[in-house]
Amino acid sequence: MSASVSELPLFAGASEPPELGVYARVAYEIVDEEQYPKEEDAFERAGAPAFRVAPLLRLIGARGARKLIVGRIRIAVTTEASPQVTVVLSAVWSERDGWTQVRDVLAHADDALAASLADPAHPVRGDEQTVAAILAKAIAESSHNELTRIRAVRYELERRLADQLASRRSESMRPLLAEAIELSIAFNRARDQARAVIRDGLWLWLCDEEAYQRSRVAPAPGPDAPTSVRMHHNALRHCESMSTLLEEETSRLHSLLDSLSTVSVAQDAEAQQNFNLFAAATAAGLGLPALILSFYGAQSFLPLNTVDRAWRALIPIGVTTLVAVVIALYRMPRRARPTHYVVGALFVVALVGVLGVAGALAPR
């Protein structure tokens, strides 16, 4: 599936009119890949003497509505027309939906994605092979640069976990776990794209088998080497660094997942402990007055149709239950807040009220 073609300035920076970069025909294509990417058919369709492929990684949008885009970009250069650049979108994750992978990928091939191809600015000039190599290096460098912003997303997850542990915010662990897993999937998909590009040498072998073989065994080119050779080498270095950094980010996300799982289990155990403590306090508060009434009988107080009978029967129950609840709150694993004491007092008042109504309706 592909979108319409438009001619845009690429890697021209912010200058108006563009002094750097190049105007290229930009198209979008959606792929749903479950196997190793193959570019032979795309190369045949392009019919260009110079062909390259570079990984695409973008984090686009304002905080709260960001999109994480993973894919690759094909570059086909001929002498007869402007370069053909095909943005191949593999997957998109939306922050608005808790970093969920979206279904309608083509809807995210918008102006913001096209604008992200303006930096870093590069002078693009030379023959077909040189232009293709420069564009591939610029794309690989821009994707590598996105890792700084993507790393900030992990920092945000870690901050939310720290706030949760310090009781600075109340948030369920389940959404945090889901977001960490989704981001781990996204980072791994991006790493797969980078590794495929490294393995196939930017798919240089499709258009120049000899240059591809030389690039596999030759040492790092010096400043006097042809521009196409230096740009090809630099593009591969960016891809290798990108793959390594994404692997590190994935490892840190897995460590965060382990921490989240541990905290989630601890929270469940703490909630169960608090419930047991509160239930024990309530049972003690009700049990002691009930034991006393069982010794002396409750018939002399029932029905509770006068104030004198009501306070004699209910005050001991209320005071005992309130003391038990206060002790339970004081011994909670976490420090009880004033709100907890207010809720406990309201619970005791409600309990005494229910007993009062039941006592007033008791038969003589």
Coordinates of C-alpha atoms in Angstrom, one line a residue:
M1 CA 0.0 0.0 0.0
S2 CA 1.4 3.4 -0.9
A3 CA 0.4 7.1 -0.7
S4 CA 0.7 9.8 -3.3
V5 CA 4.1 11.2 -4.3
S6 CA 5.2 14.7 -3.4
E7 CA 8.4 16.6 -4.1
L8 CA 10.0 17.9 -0.9
P9 CA 13.3 19.4 0.2
L10 CA 15.3 16.8 2.2
F11 CA 18.1 17.5 4.7
A12 CA 18.1 21.1 3.8
G13 CA 17.9 22.4 7.4
A14 CA 15.9 25.6 8.2
S15 CA 17.3 27.8 5.5
E16 CA 14.8 29.5 3.2
P17 CA 15.2 29.0 0.3
P18 CA 17.1 25.7 1.0
E19 CA 20.8 26.1 0.4
L20 CA 21.6 22.5 1.4
G21 CA 19.9 19.2 0.9
V22 CA 18.1 18.2 -2.3
Y23 CA 14.6 18.1 -3.7
A24 CA 13.3 14.6 -3.9
R25 CA 10.1 12.8 -4.8
V26 CA 8.8 11.4 -1.6
A27 CA 6.3 8.5 -1.4
Y28 CA 5.1 6.3 1.4
E29 CA 4.6 2.6 1.6
I30 CA 3.1 0.4 4.3
V31 CA 4.6 -3.1 4.9
D32 CA 3.5 -5.7 7.4
E33 CA 6.7 -7.7 7.7
E34 CA 7.1 -10.9 9.6
Q35 CA 10.2 -12.1 7.7
Y36 CA 13.6 -10.6 6.8
P37 CA 13.0 -7.5 4.6
K38 CA 13.8 -8.0 0.9
E39 CA 14.5 -5.1 -1.4
E40 CA 15.2 -6.9 -4.7
D41 CA 11.7 -6.2 -6.1
A42 CA 11.8 -2.5 -5.0
F43 CA 15.2 -2.2 -6.8
E44 CA 13.8 -3.7 -10.0
R45 CA 10.8 -1.3 -9.9
A46 CA 13.0 1.7 -9.3
G47 CA 15.2 1.0 -12.4
A48 CA 17.9 3.3 -11.0
P49 CA 21.7 2.9 -11.2
A50 CA 22.1 4.0 -7.6
F51 CA 20.1 2.4 -4.8
R52 CA 20.4 2.4 -1.0
V53 CA 18.2 1.6 2.1
A54 CA 18.6 3.1 5.5
P55 CA 16.7 2.6 8.8
L56 CA 13.9 5.0 9.9
L57 CA 13.3 5.8 13.5
R58 CA 11.2 8.8 14.5
L59 CA 9.6 10.2 17.6
I60 CA 7.1 12.9 16.4
G61 CA 4.7 15.1 18.1
A62 CA 4.1 17.0 21.4
R63 CA 4.2 15.2 24.8
G64 CA 1.1 13.3 25.4
A65 CA 0.4 12.8 21.7
R66 CA 3.7 11.5 20.4
K67 CA 4.1 8.8 17.7
L68 CA 7.0 6.4 17.5
I69 CA 7.6 5.4 13.9
V70 CA 9.7 2.4 12.8
G71 CA 10.6 1.5 9.2
R72 CA 13.2 2.2 6.6
I73 CA 13.8 4.5 3.6
R74 CA 14.7 3.5 0.1
I75 CA 16.7 5.8 -2.1
A76 CA 16.8 5.5 -5.8
V77 CA 18.9 8.1 -7.8
T78 CA 19.0 8.6 -11.6
T79 CA 20.4 11.4 -13.8
E80 CA 17.1 12.0 -15.5
A81 CA 15.0 13.1 -12.5
S82 CA 15.2 14.1 -8.8
P83 CA 15.9 11.3 -6.3
Q84 CA 13.1 8.9 -5.5
V85 CA 12.7 8.5 -1.7
T86 CA 10.2 5.9 -0.5
V87 CA 9.4 6.0 3.2
V88 CA 8.6 2.4 4.2
L89 CA 6.5 2.4 7.4
S90 CA 6.7 -0.9 9.3
A91 CA 4.9 0.0 12.5
V92 CA 3.7 3.0 14.5
W93 CA 3.0 3.3 18.2
S94 CA 0.8 6.1 19.7
E95 CA 1.4 7.7 23.1
R96 CA -2.2 8.8 23.2
D97 CA -3.3 5.2 23.5
G98 CA -0.6 4.2 26.0
W99 CA 2.0 3.5 23.4
T100 CA -0.3 1.0 21.7
Q101 CA 0.6 -0.1 18.1
V102 CA -1.8 1.5 15.8
R103 CA -3.6 -0.2 12.9
D104 CA -4.0 2.6 10.4
V105 CA -0.3 3.2 9.8
L106 CA -0.8 5.2 6.6
A107 CA -2.8 7.9 8.5
H108 CA 0.5 8.8 10.3
A109 CA 2.4 9.5 7.0
D110 CA 1.7 13.2 7.5
D111 CA 3.5 16.5 7.3
A112 CA 5.2 16.0 10.6
L113 CA 6.9 12.9 9.3
A114 CA 8.0 14.7 6.1
A115 CA 9.3 17.7 8.2
S116 CA 11.4 15.3 10.2
L117 CA 13.5 14.6 7.1
A118 CA 14.8 18.2 7.0
D119 CA 17.6 17.6 9.6
P120 CA 20.5 17.1 9.8
A121 CA 21.4 19.4 7.0
H122 CA 23.8 18.0 4.4
P123 CA 25.2 19.3 1.1
V124 CA 24.0 16.9 -1.5
R125 CA 25.8 17.0 -4.7
G126 CA 27.7 14.6 -7.0
D127 CA 27.0 11.7 -9.3
E128 CA 24.2 9.2 -8.7
Q129 CA 26.2 6.9 -6.3
T130 CA 27.5 9.9 -4.3
V131 CA 24.0 11.4 -3.9
A132 CA 22.6 8.1 -2.8
A133 CA 25.4 7.5 -0.3
I134 CA 25.0 11.0 1.2
L135 CA 21.2 10.6 1.5
A136 CA 21.6 7.2 3.1
K137 CA 24.2 8.6 5.6
A138 CA 21.9 11.5 6.4
I139 CA 18.9 9.2 7.1
A140 CA 21.0 6.8 9.2
E141 CA 22.4 9.8 11.2
S142 CA 18.9 11.3 11.8
S143 CA 17.5 8.0 13.0
H144 CA 20.5 7.6 15.3
N145 CA 20.0 11.1 16.7
E146 CA 16.4 10.2 17.6
L147 CA 17.7 7.8 20.3
T148 CA 18.3 10.8 22.6
R149 CA 14.6 11.7 22.5
I150 CA 13.5 8.0 22.7
R151 CA 15.7 7.5 25.7
A152 CA 13.7 10.3 27.4
V153 CA 10.6 8.2 27.1
R154 CA 12.2 5.5 29.2
Y155 CA 13.2 8.1 31.7
E156 CA 9.6 9.2 31.9
L157 CA 8.5 5.6 32.7
E158 CA 11.2 5.4 35.4
R159 CA 10.0 8.7 36.9
R160 CA 6.4 7.5 37.0
L161 CA 7.6 4.3 38.8
A162 CA 9.6 6.4 41.3
D163 CA 6.6 8.7 42.0
Q164 CA 4.5 5.6 42.5
L165 CA 6.9 4.1 45.0
A166 CA 7.3 7.4 46.9
S167 CA 3.5 7.8 47.0
R168 CA 3.7 11.1 45.1
R169 CA 1.0 9.8 42.7
S170 CA -1.5 7.0 42.6
E171 CA -1.4 4.9 39.5
S172 CA -2.1 1.3 38.6
M173 CA 0.9 -0.8 37.7
R174 CA -0.9 -2.5 34.9
P175 CA -0.7 0.5 32.4
L176 CA 3.0 1.0 33.3
L177 CA 3.7 -2.7 32.6
A178 CA 1.8 -2.5 29.3
E179 CA 3.6 0.6 28.1
A180 CA 7.0 -0.9 29.0
I181 CA 6.2 -4.0 27.0
E182 CA 4.9 -2.0 24.0
L183 CA 8.1 0.2 24.0
S184 CA 10.3 -2.9 24.2
I185 CA 8.5 -4.3 21.1
A186 CA 9.0 -1.0 19.3
F187 CA 12.7 -0.8 20.2
N188 CA 13.3 -4.4 19.1
R189 CA 11.5 -3.8 15.8
A190 CA 13.7 -0.7 15.2
R191 CA 16.8 -2.7 16.1
D192 CA 15.8 -5.4 13.6
Q193 CA 15.6 -2.7 10.8
A194 CA 19.1 -1.4 11.7
R195 CA 20.6 -4.9 11.8
A196 CA 19.1 -5.8 8.4
V197 CA 20.6 -2.7 6.9
I198 CA 24.0 -3.5 8.4
R199 CA 23.9 -7.1 7.2
D200 CA 23.1 -6.1 3.6
G201 CA 25.4 -3.1 3.6
L202 CA 22.6 -0.6 2.9
W203 CA 21.6 -3.0 0.0
L204 CA 24.5 -1.5 -2.0
W205 CA 25.1 -4.9 -3.6
L206 CA 21.9 -4.6 -5.6
C207 CA 23.4 -1.8 -7.8
D208 CA 27.2 -2.2 -7.3
E209 CA 28.3 -5.7 -6.2
E210 CA 32.0 -4.8 -6.5
A211 CA 31.8 -1.7 -4.2
Y212 CA 29.7 -3.7 -1.7
Q213 CA 32.4 -6.4 -1.5
R214 CA 35.2 -3.8 -1.1
S215 CA 33.2 -2.1 1.7
R216 CA 33.0 -5.5 3.6
V217 CA 36.8 -6.0 3.8
A218 CA 38.4 -2.5 3.3
P219 CA 39.6 -0.5 6.4
A220 CA 37.9 2.7 7.4
P221 CA 38.3 5.2 4.5
G222 CA 40.5 8.3 4.9
P223 CA 39.7 11.9 4.1
D224 CA 41.0 11.4 0.6
A225 CA 38.7 8.5 -0.2
P226 CA 35.7 9.2 -2.6
T227 CA 32.7 10.8 -1.0
S228 CA 30.5 7.9 -1.8
V229 CA 32.9 5.5 0.0
R230 CA 33.2 7.7 3.1
M231 CA 29.4 8.3 3.3
H232 CA 28.7 4.6 3.0
H233 CA 31.1 3.8 5.8
N234 CA 29.7 6.6 8.0
A235 CA 26.1 5.4 7.4
L236 CA 27.0 1.9 8.5
R237 CA 28.7 3.3 11.6
H238 CA 25.5 5.1 12.5
C239 CA 23.5 2.0 12.0
E240 CA 25.8 -0.1 14.1
S241 CA 25.7 2.5 16.9
M242 CA 21.9 2.7 16.6
S243 CA 21.6 -1.1 16.9
T244 CA 23.9 -1.2 20.0
L245 CA 22.0 1.7 21.7
L246 CA 18.6 0.1 21.0
E247 CA 19.8 -3.1 22.5
E248 CA 20.8 -1.3 25.6
E249 CA 17.5 0.5 25.8
T250 CA 15.7 -2.8 25.5
S251 CA 17.8 -4.3 28.2
R252 CA 17.0 -1.4 30.5
L253 CA 13.3 -1.7 29.7
H254 CA 13.4 -5.4 30.7
S255 CA 15.1 -4.4 34.0
L256 CA 12.3 -1.9 34.5
L257 CA 9.7 -4.6 33.7
D258 CA 11.3 -6.8 36.4
S259 CA 11.1 -3.9 38.9
L260 CA 7.5 -3.2 37.9
S261 CA 6.5 -6.8 38.4
T262 CA 8.2 -6.9 41.8
V263 CA 6.5 -3.7 42.9
S264 CA 3.1 -4.9 41.6
V265 CA 3.4 -8.1 43.7
A266 CA 4.5 -6.1 46.7
Q267 CA 1.5 -3.8 46.3
D268 CA -0.9 -6.7 46.1
A269 CA 0.6 -8.2 49.3
E270 CA 0.5 -4.8 51.0
A271 CA -3.1 -4.3 50.1
Q272 CA -4.0 -7.8 51.4
Q273 CA -2.1 -7.0 54.6
N274 CA -3.9 -3.7 55.1
F275 CA -7.3 -5.4 54.5
N276 CA -6.5 -8.1 57.0
L277 CA -5.4 -5.5 59.6
F278 CA -8.5 -3.4 59.1
A279 CA -10.8 -6.5 59.3
A280 CA -9.0 -7.6 62.5
A281 CA -9.5 -4.2 64.0
T282 CA -13.1 -4.1 63.1
A283 CA -13.6 -7.6 64.5
A284 CA -11.9 -6.6 67.7
G285 CA -14.0 -3.5 68.0
L286 CA -17.2 -5.4 67.6
G287 CA -16.2 -8.5 69.4
L288 CA -15.3 -7.0 72.8
P289 CA -18.6 -5.2 73.3
A290 CA -20.4 -8.3 72.0
L291 CA -18.6 -10.5 74.6
I292 CA -19.6 -8.1 77.4
L293 CA -23.2 -8.1 76.3
S294 CA -23.2 -11.9 76.1
F295 CA -22.2 -12.0 79.8
Y296 CA -24.8 -9.5 81.0
G297 CA -27.5 -9.9 78.3
A298 CA -28.7 -7.3 75.8
Q299 CA -32.4 -7.6 76.5
S300 CA -32.3 -4.8 79.0
F301 CA -31.1 -2.4 76.3
L302 CA -33.5 -3.4 73.5
P303 CA -35.2 -1.9 71.8
L304 CA -33.1 1.2 71.5
N305 CA -36.1 3.5 71.4
T306 CA -34.7 6.0 73.9
V307 CA -31.5 8.0 74.0
D308 CA -30.6 6.6 77.4
R309 CA -30.7 3.0 76.1
A310 CA -29.0 3.9 72.8
W311 CA -25.9 5.6 74.3
R312 CA -25.5 3.0 76.9
A313 CA -25.4 0.2 74.3
L314 CA -23.7 2.0 71.4
I315 CA -21.1 4.2 73.0
P316 CA -18.9 1.3 74.2
I317 CA -19.1 -0.3 70.8
G318 CA -18.2 2.9 69.0
V319 CA -15.3 3.8 71.3
T320 CA -13.9 0.3 71.2
T321 CA -14.1 0.1 67.4
L322 CA -12.7 3.5 67.0
V323 CA -9.7 2.7 69.2
A324 CA -9.1 -0.5 67.2
V325 CA -9.3 1.3 63.9
V326 CA -6.8 4.0 65.0
I327 CA -4.4 1.4 66.2
A328 CA -4.7 -0.5 62.9
L329 CA -4.1 2.7 60.9
Y330 CA -1.1 3.6 63.1
R331 CA 0.5 0.1 62.4
M332 CA -0.1 0.3 58.6
P333 CA 3.0 -0.5 56.5
R334 CA 2.8 2.9 55.0
R335 CA 2.3 6.1 56.9
A336 CA -1.4 6.8 57.4
R337 CA -2.6 10.2 56.1
P338 CA -5.3 12.4 57.8
T339 CA -7.7 11.2 55.1
H340 CA -7.3 7.6 56.3
Y341 CA -8.2 8.6 59.9
V342 CA -11.3 10.6 58.7
V343 CA -12.4 7.6 56.6
G344 CA -11.9 5.3 59.6
A345 CA -14.0 7.6 61.8
L346 CA -16.8 7.8 59.3
F347 CA -16.7 4.0 59.0
V348 CA -17.2 3.7 62.8
V349 CA -20.0 6.3 62.8
A350 CA -21.7 4.4 60.0
L351 CA -21.3 1.1 61.8
V352 CA -22.8 2.5 65.0
G353 CA -25.6 4.1 63.0
V354 CA -26.5 0.7 61.5
L355 CA -26.5 -1.0 64.9
G356 CA -28.6 1.8 66.3
V357 CA -31.2 1.4 63.5
A358 CA -31.2 -2.4 63.9
G359 CA -31.6 -2.0 67.7
A360 CA -34.5 0.5 67.3
L361 CA -36.3 -2.0 65.1
A362 CA -35.7 -5.0 67.3
P363 CA -38.9 -6.6 68.7
R364 CA -39.7 -6.2 72.4

